[in-house]
């Protein structure tokens, strides 16, 4: 029998009523701004709302480009802006909503690999977990307590 390294991950499933007031604000802000996506190529609209420890909330959308890899996801857009302007404020929570342009229902979205590694970066910088909250088509919320729940075997240290 070979030795195994195991990592158990879990997400909490929350009804909207179970959200904390500040999380409800994040959801409202993300839903209100979803149409600001620049997504003419995928027609997949994404909005991320970020809470910093000083209580500030920032919102950003995916911004696509005719040269596809140039586009940026909503999560990295909001983190780049907030961390450039408030470099001493730890991100506490990031809430993500997504929708295909033609659909009325929302789509399930979880952060892509690049965004997971970016969230990890700011967890390392501040030494604090960042909660990741994802909206689902049923209107429930999936909550990860930190990036370890989405990216268990992540790249964390250049020197190890
Ligand atoms: N996208 C995001 O903005 N965030 C995610 O978590 C998943 C994907 C964007 C990238 C691209 O503009 C579109 O959604 C389709 O992949």
CSV table of C-alpha atoms and ligand atoms in Angstrom, one decimal:
chain,number,residue,atom,x,y,z
A,1,UNK,CA,0.0,0.0,0.0
A,2,UNK,CA,1.4,3.4,-1.0
A,3,UNK,CA,1.4,6.3,1.5
A,4,UNK,CA,-1.4,8.8,0.8
A,5,UNK,CA,-1.7,12.5,1.5
A,6,UNK,CA,-5.4,13.3,1.9
A,7,UNK,CA,-7.1,16.7,2.1
A,8,UNK,CA,-10.8,16.9,2.8
A,9,UNK,CA,-12.6,19.9,1.5
A,10,UNK,CA,-16.1,21.2,2.0
A,11,UNK,CA,-18.4,24.1,1.1
A,12,UNK,CA,-21.3,25.3,3.2
A,13,UNK,CA,-24.6,25.8,1.4
A,14,UNK,CA,-26.5,28.8,2.7
A,15,UNK,CA,-30.0,30.2,2.0
A,16,UNK,CA,-29.9,34.0,1.4
A,17,UNK,CA,-31.6,34.5,4.8
A,18,UNK,CA,-28.5,32.9,6.4
A,19,UNK,CA,-26.2,35.5,5.0
A,20,UNK,CA,-24.7,38.1,7.4
A,21,UNK,CA,-25.9,41.6,6.7
A,22,UNK,CA,-22.6,42.5,5.1
A,23,UNK,CA,-22.7,39.4,2.9
A,24,UNK,CA,-26.2,40.4,1.8
A,25,UNK,CA,-24.8,43.8,0.8
A,26,UNK,CA,-22.1,42.0,-1.2
A,27,UNK,CA,-24.7,40.0,-3.0
A,28,UNK,CA,-26.9,43.0,-3.7
A,29,UNK,CA,-23.9,45.0,-5.1
A,30,UNK,CA,-22.7,42.1,-7.3
A,31,UNK,CA,-26.2,41.5,-8.7
A,32,UNK,CA,-26.7,45.2,-9.4
A,33,UNK,CA,-23.5,45.5,-11.3
A,34,UNK,CA,-23.5,42.2,-13.3
A,35,UNK,CA,-24.3,44.0,-16.6
A,36,UNK,CA,-21.1,46.0,-16.4
A,37,UNK,CA,-19.2,42.9,-17.7
A,38,UNK,CA,-17.4,43.4,-21.0
A,39,UNK,CA,-18.0,39.9,-22.3
A,40,UNK,CA,-18.8,40.2,-26.0
A,41,UNK,CA,-16.9,36.9,-26.8
A,42,UNK,CA,-18.2,34.5,-24.2
A,43,UNK,CA,-21.5,36.3,-23.3
A,44,UNK,CA,-20.8,35.0,-19.8
A,45,UNK,CA,-21.2,37.9,-17.3
A,46,UNK,CA,-19.4,37.7,-14.0
A,47,UNK,CA,-19.3,40.1,-11.1
A,48,UNK,CA,-17.3,39.9,-7.9
A,49,UNK,CA,-17.8,42.0,-4.8
A,50,UNK,CA,-14.9,42.2,-2.3
A,51,UNK,CA,-15.0,43.2,1.3
A,52,UNK,CA,-11.9,44.6,2.9
A,53,UNK,CA,-11.2,44.6,6.7
A,54,UNK,CA,-11.8,48.3,6.9
A,55,UNK,CA,-15.4,47.7,5.7
A,56,UNK,CA,-14.9,49.0,2.1
A,57,UNK,CA,-16.6,47.1,-0.6
A,58,UNK,CA,-15.4,47.1,-4.2
A,59,UNK,CA,-17.0,45.5,-7.2
A,60,UNK,CA,-15.6,44.5,-10.6
A,61,UNK,CA,-16.6,42.5,-13.7
A,62,UNK,CA,-14.8,40.3,-16.2
A,63,UNK,CA,-13.3,42.4,-19.0
A,64,UNK,CA,-12.7,40.4,-22.2
A,65,UNK,CA,-10.5,41.2,-25.2
A,66,UNK,CA,-10.6,40.3,-28.9
A,67,UNK,CA,-7.2,38.6,-28.2
A,68,UNK,CA,-8.9,36.1,-25.8
A,69,UNK,CA,-6.1,35.5,-23.2
A,70,UNK,CA,-5.8,39.2,-22.6
A,71,UNK,CA,-9.1,39.2,-20.8
A,72,UNK,CA,-9.4,39.3,-17.0
A,73,UNK,CA,-11.8,37.6,-14.7
A,74,UNK,CA,-14.0,39.6,-12.3
A,75,UNK,CA,-12.2,38.2,-9.2
A,76,UNK,CA,-8.7,39.3,-10.4
A,77,UNK,CA,-10.0,42.6,-11.6
A,78,UNK,CA,-11.5,43.5,-8.2
A,79,UNK,CA,-8.5,42.2,-6.2
A,80,UNK,CA,-6.0,44.1,-8.4
A,81,UNK,CA,-7.9,47.3,-7.9
A,82,UNK,CA,-8.5,47.0,-4.2
A,83,UNK,CA,-4.9,45.7,-3.4
A,84,UNK,CA,-3.4,48.5,-5.5
A,85,UNK,CA,-5.4,51.2,-3.6
A,86,UNK,CA,-5.6,49.7,-0.2
A,87,UNK,CA,-2.5,47.6,0.1
A,88,UNK,CA,-2.8,47.3,3.9
A,89,UNK,CA,-6.4,46.1,4.1
A,90,UNK,CA,-6.8,42.4,4.2
A,91,UNK,CA,-9.6,41.1,1.9
A,92,UNK,CA,-12.1,39.3,4.1
A,93,UNK,CA,-14.8,38.0,1.7
A,94,UNK,CA,-15.3,37.8,-2.0
A,95,UNK,CA,-18.7,37.0,-3.5
A,96,UNK,CA,-19.2,36.0,-7.1
A,97,UNK,CA,-22.2,35.9,-9.3
A,98,UNK,CA,-22.5,34.9,-13.0
A,99,UNK,CA,-25.0,34.7,-15.7
A,100,UNK,CA,-25.1,33.8,-19.4
A,101,UNK,CA,-26.4,36.9,-21.2
A,102,UNK,CA,-29.4,35.2,-22.8
A,103,UNK,CA,-30.5,33.4,-19.6
A,104,UNK,CA,-32.7,34.9,-16.9
A,105,UNK,CA,-31.4,32.4,-14.4
A,106,UNK,CA,-28.0,32.8,-12.8
A,107,UNK,CA,-25.2,30.3,-13.5
A,108,UNK,CA,-23.1,28.5,-11.0
A,109,UNK,CA,-19.6,29.9,-10.9
A,110,UNK,CA,-16.5,29.0,-9.0
A,111,UNK,CA,-13.3,30.9,-9.4
A,112,UNK,CA,-11.0,29.7,-12.2
A,113,UNK,CA,-7.5,28.3,-11.4
A,114,UNK,CA,-5.7,31.7,-12.0
A,115,UNK,CA,-8.2,33.4,-9.7
A,116,UNK,CA,-7.8,30.7,-7.0
A,117,UNK,CA,-4.0,31.2,-7.1
A,118,UNK,CA,-4.6,35.0,-6.9
A,119,UNK,CA,-6.9,34.7,-3.8
A,120,UNK,CA,-4.2,32.5,-2.3
A,121,UNK,CA,-1.6,35.2,-2.8
A,122,UNK,CA,-3.6,37.7,-0.7
A,123,UNK,CA,-4.2,35.1,2.0
A,124,UNK,CA,-0.4,34.6,2.2
A,125,UNK,CA,0.2,38.4,2.2
A,126,UNK,CA,-2.1,39.0,5.1
A,127,UNK,CA,-1.9,35.6,6.8
A,128,UNK,CA,-5.7,35.5,7.0
A,129,UNK,CA,-8.2,33.3,5.1
A,130,UNK,CA,-10.5,35.0,2.5
A,131,UNK,CA,-14.1,33.6,2.4
A,132,UNK,CA,-15.3,32.8,-1.1
A,133,UNK,CA,-19.0,33.0,-1.6
A,134,UNK,CA,-20.6,31.7,-4.8
A,135,UNK,CA,-24.1,32.3,-6.0
A,136,UNK,CA,-26.1,29.4,-7.5
A,137,UNK,CA,-29.0,29.1,-9.9
A,138,UNK,CA,-31.3,28.2,-7.0
A,139,UNK,CA,-30.4,31.4,-5.2
A,140,UNK,CA,-28.4,29.6,-2.6
A,141,UNK,CA,-24.9,30.5,-1.7
A,142,UNK,CA,-21.9,28.2,-1.5
A,143,UNK,CA,-19.3,29.4,1.0
A,144,UNK,CA,-15.7,28.3,1.2
A,145,UNK,CA,-14.0,29.2,4.4
A,146,UNK,CA,-10.7,29.9,2.6
A,147,UNK,CA,-8.8,29.1,-0.6
A,148,UNK,CA,-7.6,25.8,1.0
A,149,UNK,CA,-11.1,24.5,0.3
A,150,UNK,CA,-10.9,25.2,-3.4
A,151,UNK,CA,-7.2,24.8,-4.1
A,152,UNK,CA,-5.9,22.3,-1.6
A,153,UNK,CA,-2.5,21.4,-3.1
A,154,UNK,CA,-1.7,24.9,-4.2
A,155,UNK,CA,1.7,26.5,-4.9
A,156,UNK,CA,2.5,28.4,-1.8
A,157,UNK,CA,6.2,28.8,-1.4
A,158,UNK,CA,9.0,29.4,-3.9
A,159,UNK,CA,11.6,28.1,-1.4
A,160,UNK,CA,10.1,24.8,-0.2
B,1,LIG,N1,-14.8,34.3,-15.6
B,1,LIG,C1,-14.7,35.1,-14.5
B,1,LIG,O1,-14.7,36.4,-14.6
B,1,LIG,N2,-14.6,34.5,-13.3
B,1,LIG,C2,-14.7,33.2,-13.1
B,1,LIG,O2,-14.7,32.8,-11.9
B,1,LIG,C3,-14.9,32.3,-14.2
B,1,LIG,C4,-14.8,32.9,-15.6
B,1,LIG,C5,-14.9,35.0,-16.9
B,1,LIG,C6,-13.7,34.9,-17.8
B,1,LIG,C7,-14.4,35.0,-19.2
B,1,LIG,O3,-14.5,36.4,-19.4
B,1,LIG,C8,-15.8,34.4,-19.0
B,1,LIG,O4,-16.0,34.4,-17.6
B,1,LIG,C9,-15.9,33.0,-19.6
B,1,LIG,O5,-15.0,32.2,-19.1
